[in-house]
């Protein structure tokens, strides 16, 4: 699925303008010249951003909020005069893990010169698949939490890494509950596997032990055998690295398991407010999440962000959450990166001395793919909401 979307002042409330014209074909640049090649195209009247998010499959639940937040960022940029004076448009591409033709389709979109940059909110497995057709030919901003270590040309990862997110959360929960025996459960791809390898180190730091480490294919919908296995282990805590619908279904099963799992503390770095709503308030006892954003954070930046979001989309807008907010940041990060590079007449290189600051709901700044500046929180599920209990 590929769709051009842009919200304009003349559009109906809540609607999209769908431009029909295909953009001129552009030559693929060398990886090191991604910015120079794209700056050369700024003479065109539109700057087209490929918004790669899952709108189908097991992670399709992420789609509505990620699209809505990206739309808000594009709207803000355009109301401020555009990106270097050009209108920003979002071209929506379904980046579901289950999509077999995604690499081929992306290659065709790039060959036809239909986009100038990519903002992606999808799994790391999809990111790795996309690196080949993209080949460093344009800026690629990857927005969600991820496993760390991405060094491909012109790829910018602005989300949380396990060192920032998982380590302090394990330390904090162990301090609160004296946790000793941990099990790790995740989907079978690079983010859960890398996170779990690091989690073993973090659990050992606090005197605990990992007694099981289990991986399931994306799209798993029956967890009876998993819960039976966990109940036999007598664990204190469970790290959940399940994504999207898998996390929702597992927690429904967990909540209905009763005495088999009573008292087990669950920790996730990927469950957000949408998932919490879907799994049901009765299934959230002792469920914690660690993230750099929760919709309930009481900060000036977040309060202002929420006001703008609901003013644009209305009271029935998709639920705000960390993954959705990340595409808002991604579009603004891209704009700040391009503007900084244009001002410097070269590709801008952020550093510890001069981090790249961009509009966000959490006063974020970027140094490099492993070093970002923003707060980190531990939150407890309270019914359908997350309540921040500690700043990590």
Short mmCIF file of C-alpha atoms in Angstrom, two decimals:
data_model
loop_
_atom_site.label_atom_id
_atom_site.label_comp_id
_atom_site.label_asym_id
_atom_site.label_seq_id
_atom_site.Cartn_x
_atom_site.Cartn_y
_atom_site.Cartn_z
CA UNK A 1 0.00 0.00 0.00
CA UNK A 2 1.36 3.41 -0.98
CA UNK A 3 -0.57 6.63 -0.50
CA UNK A 4 0.36 10.28 -0.71
CA UNK A 5 -1.06 12.13 2.29
CA UNK A 6 -0.87 15.74 3.32
CA UNK A 7 -3.15 17.77 5.50
CA UNK A 8 -3.75 21.24 4.09
CA UNK A 9 -5.68 24.21 5.41
CA UNK A 10 -8.09 23.86 2.47
CA UNK A 11 -8.76 20.16 3.11
CA UNK A 12 -11.94 18.97 4.82
CA UNK A 13 -11.57 18.51 8.56
CA UNK A 14 -9.82 15.24 9.28
CA UNK A 15 -9.29 14.58 5.56
CA UNK A 16 -6.30 13.97 3.32
CA UNK A 17 -5.33 15.63 0.05
CA UNK A 18 -4.27 12.97 -2.44
CA UNK A 19 -1.99 14.48 -5.11
CA UNK A 20 -2.13 12.46 -8.32
CA UNK A 21 1.01 13.62 -10.08
CA UNK A 22 4.03 11.31 -10.01
CA UNK A 23 7.31 13.04 -9.31
CA UNK A 24 10.21 13.05 -11.73
CA UNK A 25 12.63 10.13 -11.60
CA UNK A 26 15.85 10.78 -9.71
CA UNK A 27 19.20 9.04 -9.97
CA UNK A 28 20.38 7.00 -7.02
CA UNK A 29 23.26 8.79 -5.32
CA UNK A 30 26.30 7.31 -3.66
CA UNK A 31 25.75 6.68 0.08
CA UNK A 32 28.04 9.50 1.12
CA UNK A 33 26.19 11.95 -1.08
CA UNK A 34 22.67 11.28 0.12
CA UNK A 35 22.19 14.80 1.46
CA UNK A 36 23.88 16.57 -1.42
CA UNK A 37 21.78 14.64 -3.93
CA UNK A 38 18.57 15.40 -2.08
CA UNK A 39 19.46 19.05 -1.52
CA UNK A 40 19.83 19.36 -5.29
CA UNK A 41 16.17 18.39 -5.60
CA UNK A 42 14.90 21.07 -3.22
CA UNK A 43 14.10 23.27 -6.22
CA UNK A 44 10.96 21.18 -6.67
CA UNK A 45 7.81 22.52 -5.03
CA UNK A 46 7.23 19.48 -2.80
CA UNK A 47 9.45 17.58 -0.36
CA UNK A 48 8.10 14.04 -0.22
CA UNK A 49 8.69 11.90 2.88
CA UNK A 50 8.06 8.18 2.69
CA UNK A 51 6.24 7.25 5.89
CA UNK A 52 6.94 3.55 6.39
CA UNK A 53 4.62 2.18 9.09
CA UNK A 54 2.69 -1.08 9.45
CA UNK A 55 -0.96 -0.65 8.53
CA UNK A 56 -1.74 -4.37 8.33
CA UNK A 57 -0.67 -7.62 9.96
CA UNK A 58 0.23 -8.28 13.58
CA UNK A 59 1.55 -4.75 14.07
CA UNK A 60 -1.23 -2.91 12.24
CA UNK A 61 -2.47 -1.60 15.60
CA UNK A 62 0.47 0.83 15.47
CA UNK A 63 -0.71 2.42 12.22
CA UNK A 64 -3.39 4.98 13.18
CA UNK A 65 -1.41 6.78 15.89
CA UNK A 66 1.85 6.81 13.91
CA UNK A 67 0.12 8.29 10.89
CA UNK A 68 -1.77 10.87 12.96
CA UNK A 69 1.39 12.04 14.74
CA UNK A 70 3.36 12.30 11.50
CA UNK A 71 0.53 14.32 9.99
CA UNK A 72 0.72 16.76 12.89
CA UNK A 73 4.45 17.27 12.33
CA UNK A 74 3.98 17.83 8.59
CA UNK A 75 1.15 20.27 9.29
CA UNK A 76 3.35 22.23 11.70
CA UNK A 77 6.24 22.39 9.25
CA UNK A 78 3.99 23.52 6.42
CA UNK A 79 2.27 26.16 8.55
CA UNK A 80 5.75 27.48 9.38
CA UNK A 81 6.63 27.97 5.72
CA UNK A 82 7.56 24.43 4.77
CA UNK A 83 10.92 22.67 4.61
CA UNK A 84 13.30 25.20 3.07
CA UNK A 85 10.21 26.81 1.64
CA UNK A 86 8.79 23.60 0.14
CA UNK A 87 5.58 21.82 1.10
CA UNK A 88 6.09 18.60 3.04
CA UNK A 89 3.98 15.67 1.94
CA UNK A 90 3.82 12.23 3.50
CA UNK A 91 3.71 9.19 1.25
CA UNK A 92 2.32 6.29 3.26
CA UNK A 93 3.80 2.84 2.65
CA UNK A 94 2.64 -0.22 4.54
CA UNK A 95 5.76 -1.62 6.24
CA UNK A 96 4.17 -4.73 7.74
CA UNK A 97 6.53 -7.62 8.50
CA UNK A 98 4.18 -9.93 6.60
CA UNK A 99 4.46 -7.94 3.38
CA UNK A 100 6.43 -10.05 0.91
CA UNK A 101 6.87 -7.39 -1.79
CA UNK A 102 8.08 -4.57 0.46
CA UNK A 103 11.72 -4.61 -0.69
CA UNK A 104 10.77 -4.74 -4.36
CA UNK A 105 8.15 -2.03 -3.95
CA UNK A 106 10.55 0.23 -2.05
CA UNK A 107 13.17 -0.18 -4.77
CA UNK A 108 10.62 0.87 -7.38
CA UNK A 109 9.49 3.90 -5.37
CA UNK A 110 13.13 5.00 -5.06
CA UNK A 111 13.94 4.33 -8.71
CA UNK A 112 10.96 6.44 -9.74
CA UNK A 113 12.15 9.30 -7.53
CA UNK A 114 8.86 9.44 -5.63
CA UNK A 115 10.34 10.24 -2.21
CA UNK A 116 13.17 12.41 -0.92
CA UNK A 117 13.56 10.80 2.51
CA UNK A 118 12.13 8.08 4.73
CA UNK A 119 10.69 8.17 8.23
CA UNK A 120 10.20 4.60 9.40
CA UNK A 121 8.34 3.21 12.42
CA UNK A 122 8.40 -0.56 12.05
CA UNK A 123 10.37 -3.54 13.35
CA UNK A 124 14.12 -3.86 13.10
CA UNK A 125 13.56 -6.92 10.91
CA UNK A 126 11.88 -4.65 8.34
CA UNK A 127 14.65 -2.04 8.73
CA UNK A 128 17.27 -4.63 7.89
CA UNK A 129 15.32 -5.69 4.80
CA UNK A 130 15.03 -2.08 3.62
CA UNK A 131 18.74 -1.28 3.92
CA UNK A 132 19.53 -3.04 0.64
CA UNK A 133 17.18 -1.12 -1.68
CA UNK A 134 17.83 2.19 0.11
CA UNK A 135 21.61 1.77 0.09
CA UNK A 136 22.33 5.10 1.77
CA UNK A 137 20.80 6.98 -1.18
CA UNK A 138 18.58 9.18 0.98
CA UNK A 139 18.10 10.10 4.66
CA UNK A 140 16.34 7.30 6.56
CA UNK A 141 15.10 8.23 10.03
CA UNK A 142 14.21 5.17 12.10
CA UNK A 143 12.04 6.28 15.00
CA UNK A 144 11.09 3.51 17.49
CA UNK A 145 13.05 1.85 20.27
CA UNK A 146 15.53 -0.63 18.85
CA UNK A 147 18.42 -2.91 19.76
CA UNK A 148 21.24 -0.45 19.00
CA UNK A 149 24.28 -0.79 16.77
CA UNK A 150 22.90 0.62 13.50
CA UNK A 151 25.76 2.20 11.52
CA UNK A 152 24.52 2.10 7.92
CA UNK A 153 25.09 5.17 5.78
CA UNK A 154 22.47 7.92 6.15
CA UNK A 155 20.41 5.93 8.68
CA UNK A 156 19.46 7.88 11.83
CA UNK A 157 17.99 5.98 14.79
CA UNK A 158 16.35 8.33 17.27
CA UNK A 159 14.60 5.79 19.53
CA UNK A 160 15.57 4.25 22.85
CA UNK A 161 18.18 1.49 23.12
CA UNK A 162 18.38 -1.23 25.81
CA UNK A 163 21.21 0.56 27.60
CA UNK A 164 18.98 3.63 28.03
CA UNK A 165 15.72 1.83 28.62
CA UNK A 166 16.03 -1.77 29.78
CA UNK A 167 19.02 -1.59 32.11
CA UNK A 168 17.68 1.12 34.46
CA UNK A 169 14.22 -0.49 34.44
CA UNK A 170 15.57 -3.87 35.57
CA UNK A 171 17.61 -2.15 38.29
CA UNK A 172 14.59 -0.11 39.45
CA UNK A 173 12.14 -3.03 39.55
CA UNK A 174 14.64 -5.24 41.35
CA UNK A 175 15.03 -2.54 43.97
CA UNK A 176 11.26 -2.30 44.40
CA UNK A 177 10.37 -6.01 44.47
CA UNK A 178 13.62 -7.90 45.25
CA UNK A 179 13.30 -9.84 41.99
CA UNK A 180 15.64 -12.81 41.55
CA UNK A 181 14.32 -15.28 38.98
CA UNK A 182 13.62 -13.87 35.51
CA UNK A 183 12.23 -15.37 32.31
CA UNK A 184 12.52 -13.64 28.93
CA UNK A 185 9.84 -13.96 26.24
CA UNK A 186 9.98 -12.30 22.83
CA UNK A 187 9.30 -12.53 19.13
CA UNK A 188 11.96 -14.16 17.02
CA UNK A 189 13.92 -11.35 15.38
CA UNK A 190 16.90 -9.13 16.10
CA UNK A 191 15.39 -6.65 18.61
CA UNK A 192 14.17 -9.25 21.15
CA UNK A 193 17.24 -11.44 20.76
CA UNK A 194 19.71 -8.57 21.22
CA UNK A 195 17.67 -7.09 24.05
CA UNK A 196 17.57 -10.44 25.85
CA UNK A 197 21.32 -10.94 25.50
CA UNK A 198 21.78 -7.57 27.20
CA UNK A 199 19.03 -8.30 29.75
CA UNK A 200 21.01 -11.32 30.96
CA UNK A 201 23.88 -8.95 31.78
CA UNK A 202 21.58 -6.44 33.50
CA UNK A 203 19.84 -9.12 35.59
CA UNK A 204 23.21 -10.48 36.68
CA UNK A 205 24.27 -6.97 37.73
CA UNK A 206 21.49 -6.93 40.33
CA UNK A 207 22.14 -10.44 41.59
CA UNK A 208 19.38 -12.16 39.66
CA UNK A 209 19.31 -15.10 37.25
CA UNK A 210 17.62 -15.71 33.91
CA UNK A 211 16.02 -19.17 34.04
CA UNK A 212 14.38 -19.21 30.60
CA UNK A 213 14.63 -17.38 27.27
CA UNK A 214 11.89 -18.16 24.75
CA UNK A 215 11.20 -16.82 21.24
CA UNK A 216 7.98 -17.08 19.28
CA UNK A 217 7.17 -16.27 15.64
CA UNK A 218 5.36 -13.00 14.97
CA UNK A 219 1.65 -13.71 14.75
CA UNK A 220 1.47 -16.27 17.57
CA UNK A 221 -2.06 -16.38 18.96
CA UNK A 222 -2.10 -19.31 21.41
CA UNK A 223 -0.02 -19.09 24.57
CA UNK A 224 -1.31 -21.98 26.69
CA UNK A 225 1.91 -23.98 26.46
CA UNK A 226 4.00 -20.89 27.19
CA UNK A 227 2.08 -20.15 30.37
CA UNK A 228 2.32 -23.76 31.52
CA UNK A 229 6.07 -23.59 30.97
CA UNK A 230 6.39 -20.32 32.88
CA UNK A 231 4.29 -21.58 35.78
CA UNK A 232 6.71 -24.46 36.35
CA UNK A 233 9.71 -22.12 36.60
CA UNK A 234 8.57 -20.25 39.74
CA UNK A 235 9.76 -16.92 38.34
CA UNK A 236 9.52 -13.51 40.00
CA UNK A 237 9.65 -11.44 36.82
CA UNK A 238 9.00 -11.73 33.10
CA UNK A 239 10.58 -9.52 30.43
CA UNK A 240 8.17 -9.24 27.51
CA UNK A 241 9.65 -8.43 24.11
CA UNK A 242 6.53 -9.29 22.17
CA UNK A 243 5.27 -6.75 19.65
CA UNK A 244 1.84 -5.48 18.64
CA UNK A 245 -1.00 -7.98 18.59
CA UNK A 246 1.24 -10.71 20.01
CA UNK A 247 1.77 -8.69 23.19
CA UNK A 248 -1.95 -8.04 23.45
CA UNK A 249 -2.92 -11.69 23.06
CA UNK A 250 -0.26 -12.93 25.47
CA UNK A 251 -1.33 -10.54 28.21
CA UNK A 252 -4.95 -11.58 27.78
CA UNK A 253 -3.88 -15.19 28.28
CA UNK A 254 -1.67 -14.15 31.19
CA UNK A 255 -4.51 -12.31 32.91
CA UNK A 256 -6.81 -15.30 32.62
CA UNK A 257 -4.21 -17.75 33.97
CA UNK A 258 -5.01 -16.79 37.56
CA UNK A 259 -3.01 -18.56 40.26
CA UNK A 260 -0.52 -19.99 37.75
CA UNK A 261 1.11 -16.57 37.29
CA UNK A 262 -0.10 -14.61 40.32
CA UNK A 263 2.46 -12.12 41.62
CA UNK A 264 4.78 -12.23 38.60
CA UNK A 265 6.04 -8.77 37.65
CA UNK A 266 5.91 -8.12 33.91
CA UNK A 267 8.21 -5.60 32.22
CA UNK A 268 7.95 -4.45 28.61
CA UNK A 269 9.78 -1.84 26.59
CA UNK A 270 7.27 -1.99 23.72
CA UNK A 271 3.77 -2.13 25.24
CA UNK A 272 2.15 1.27 24.90
CA UNK A 273 -1.25 2.83 25.53
CA UNK A 274 -2.92 1.29 22.46
CA UNK A 275 -1.87 -2.18 23.55
CA UNK A 276 -2.99 -1.48 27.09
CA UNK A 277 -6.47 -0.54 25.89
CA UNK A 278 -6.71 -3.63 23.71
CA UNK A 279 -5.56 -6.17 26.31
CA UNK A 280 -8.13 -5.07 28.91
CA UNK A 281 -7.73 -3.47 32.32
CA UNK A 282 -8.35 -6.80 34.07
CA UNK A 283 -5.14 -8.20 32.54
CA UNK A 284 -2.68 -5.52 33.63
CA UNK A 285 -1.88 -6.37 37.25
CA UNK A 286 1.85 -5.96 38.00
CA UNK A 287 2.54 -4.82 34.42
CA UNK A 288 5.29 -2.20 33.98
CA UNK A 289 6.73 -0.45 30.96
CA UNK A 290 9.90 1.53 30.39
CA UNK A 291 9.94 4.22 27.72
CA UNK A 292 10.99 7.74 26.91
CA UNK A 293 7.39 8.85 26.44
CA UNK A 294 4.00 8.17 27.97
CA UNK A 295 0.91 10.21 27.13
CA UNK A 296 0.37 10.92 30.82
CA UNK A 297 3.74 12.60 31.39
CA UNK A 298 3.12 15.93 33.08
CA UNK A 299 5.59 18.18 31.27
CA UNK A 300 5.12 21.49 29.49
CA UNK A 301 6.36 19.99 26.21
CA UNK A 302 3.91 17.08 26.37
CA UNK A 303 0.96 19.20 27.43
CA UNK A 304 1.55 21.51 24.48
CA UNK A 305 2.00 18.55 22.13
CA UNK A 306 -1.27 16.95 23.23
CA UNK A 307 -3.16 20.21 22.82
CA UNK A 308 -1.91 20.58 19.22
CA UNK A 309 -2.60 16.91 18.48
CA UNK A 310 -6.21 16.95 19.63
CA UNK A 311 -6.82 20.36 18.07
CA UNK A 312 -5.85 18.91 14.68
CA UNK A 313 -7.46 15.47 14.95
CA UNK A 314 -10.33 15.98 17.41
CA UNK A 315 -11.27 14.22 20.62
CA UNK A 316 -11.65 10.84 18.87
CA UNK A 317 -8.07 10.88 17.59
CA UNK A 318 -5.96 7.71 17.88
CA UNK A 319 -4.58 7.16 21.38
CA UNK A 320 -1.23 8.86 21.94
CA UNK A 321 1.68 6.59 22.78
CA UNK A 322 5.46 6.29 22.50
CA UNK A 323 5.48 4.64 19.06
CA UNK A 324 3.07 7.17 17.60
CA UNK A 325 4.91 10.10 19.13
CA UNK A 326 8.12 8.77 17.57
CA UNK A 327 6.92 9.55 14.04
CA UNK A 328 6.12 13.10 15.13
CA UNK A 329 9.71 13.35 16.29
CA UNK A 330 10.97 11.61 13.16
CA UNK A 331 9.46 14.14 10.76
CA UNK A 332 10.69 17.08 12.83
CA UNK A 333 14.13 15.45 13.25
CA UNK A 334 14.41 15.07 9.49
CA UNK A 335 13.44 18.70 8.93
CA UNK A 336 15.99 19.89 11.51
CA UNK A 337 18.70 17.69 9.98
CA UNK A 338 18.08 18.97 6.46
CA UNK A 339 17.85 22.60 7.56
CA UNK A 340 21.11 22.27 9.51
CA UNK A 341 22.83 20.65 6.54
CA UNK A 342 21.53 23.35 4.21
CA UNK A 343 22.78 26.11 6.50
CA UNK A 344 26.20 24.45 6.69
CA UNK A 345 26.24 23.63 2.94
CA UNK A 346 27.09 20.05 3.84
CA UNK A 347 25.77 17.05 5.71
CA UNK A 348 25.36 18.17 9.32
CA UNK A 349 27.20 16.00 11.84
CA UNK A 350 25.76 16.29 15.37
CA UNK A 351 28.14 15.77 18.27
CA UNK A 352 28.17 15.86 22.06
CA UNK A 353 29.20 19.51 21.83
CA UNK A 354 26.54 20.36 19.24
CA UNK A 355 23.62 17.90 19.47
CA UNK A 356 20.83 18.28 16.97
CA UNK A 357 17.75 19.66 18.67
CA UNK A 358 14.35 19.22 17.09
CA UNK A 359 10.72 19.70 18.02
CA UNK A 360 9.37 16.89 20.18
CA UNK A 361 7.06 16.11 23.07
CA UNK A 362 10.01 15.45 25.39
CA UNK A 363 12.66 18.12 24.61
CA UNK A 364 14.76 15.60 22.69
CA UNK A 365 18.20 16.04 21.17
CA UNK A 366 20.36 13.73 19.04
CA UNK A 367 24.10 13.14 19.29
CA UNK A 368 24.45 9.85 17.37
CA UNK A 369 22.63 6.56 16.93
CA UNK A 370 23.72 5.36 20.37
CA UNK A 371 23.48 8.65 22.26
CA UNK A 372 20.24 10.58 22.45
CA UNK A 373 19.15 13.10 25.05
CA UNK A 374 15.67 12.73 26.54
CA UNK A 375 14.12 11.51 29.80
CA UNK A 376 13.34 7.86 30.50
CA UNK A 377 10.44 6.68 32.65
CA UNK A 378 9.18 3.58 34.42
CA UNK A 379 5.39 3.37 34.42
CA UNK A 380 2.85 1.02 35.96
CA UNK A 381 -0.34 -0.02 34.19
CA UNK A 382 -3.37 1.34 36.02
CA UNK A 383 -6.41 0.09 34.18
CA UNK A 384 -6.27 1.56 30.69
CA UNK A 385 -3.55 4.10 31.51
CA UNK A 386 0.13 4.12 32.37
CA UNK A 387 1.08 5.96 35.54
CA UNK A 388 4.69 7.10 35.70
CA UNK A 389 6.18 5.88 38.97
CA UNK A 390 9.82 6.79 38.50
CA UNK A 391 12.13 8.75 36.23
CA UNK A 392 14.99 6.43 35.33
#
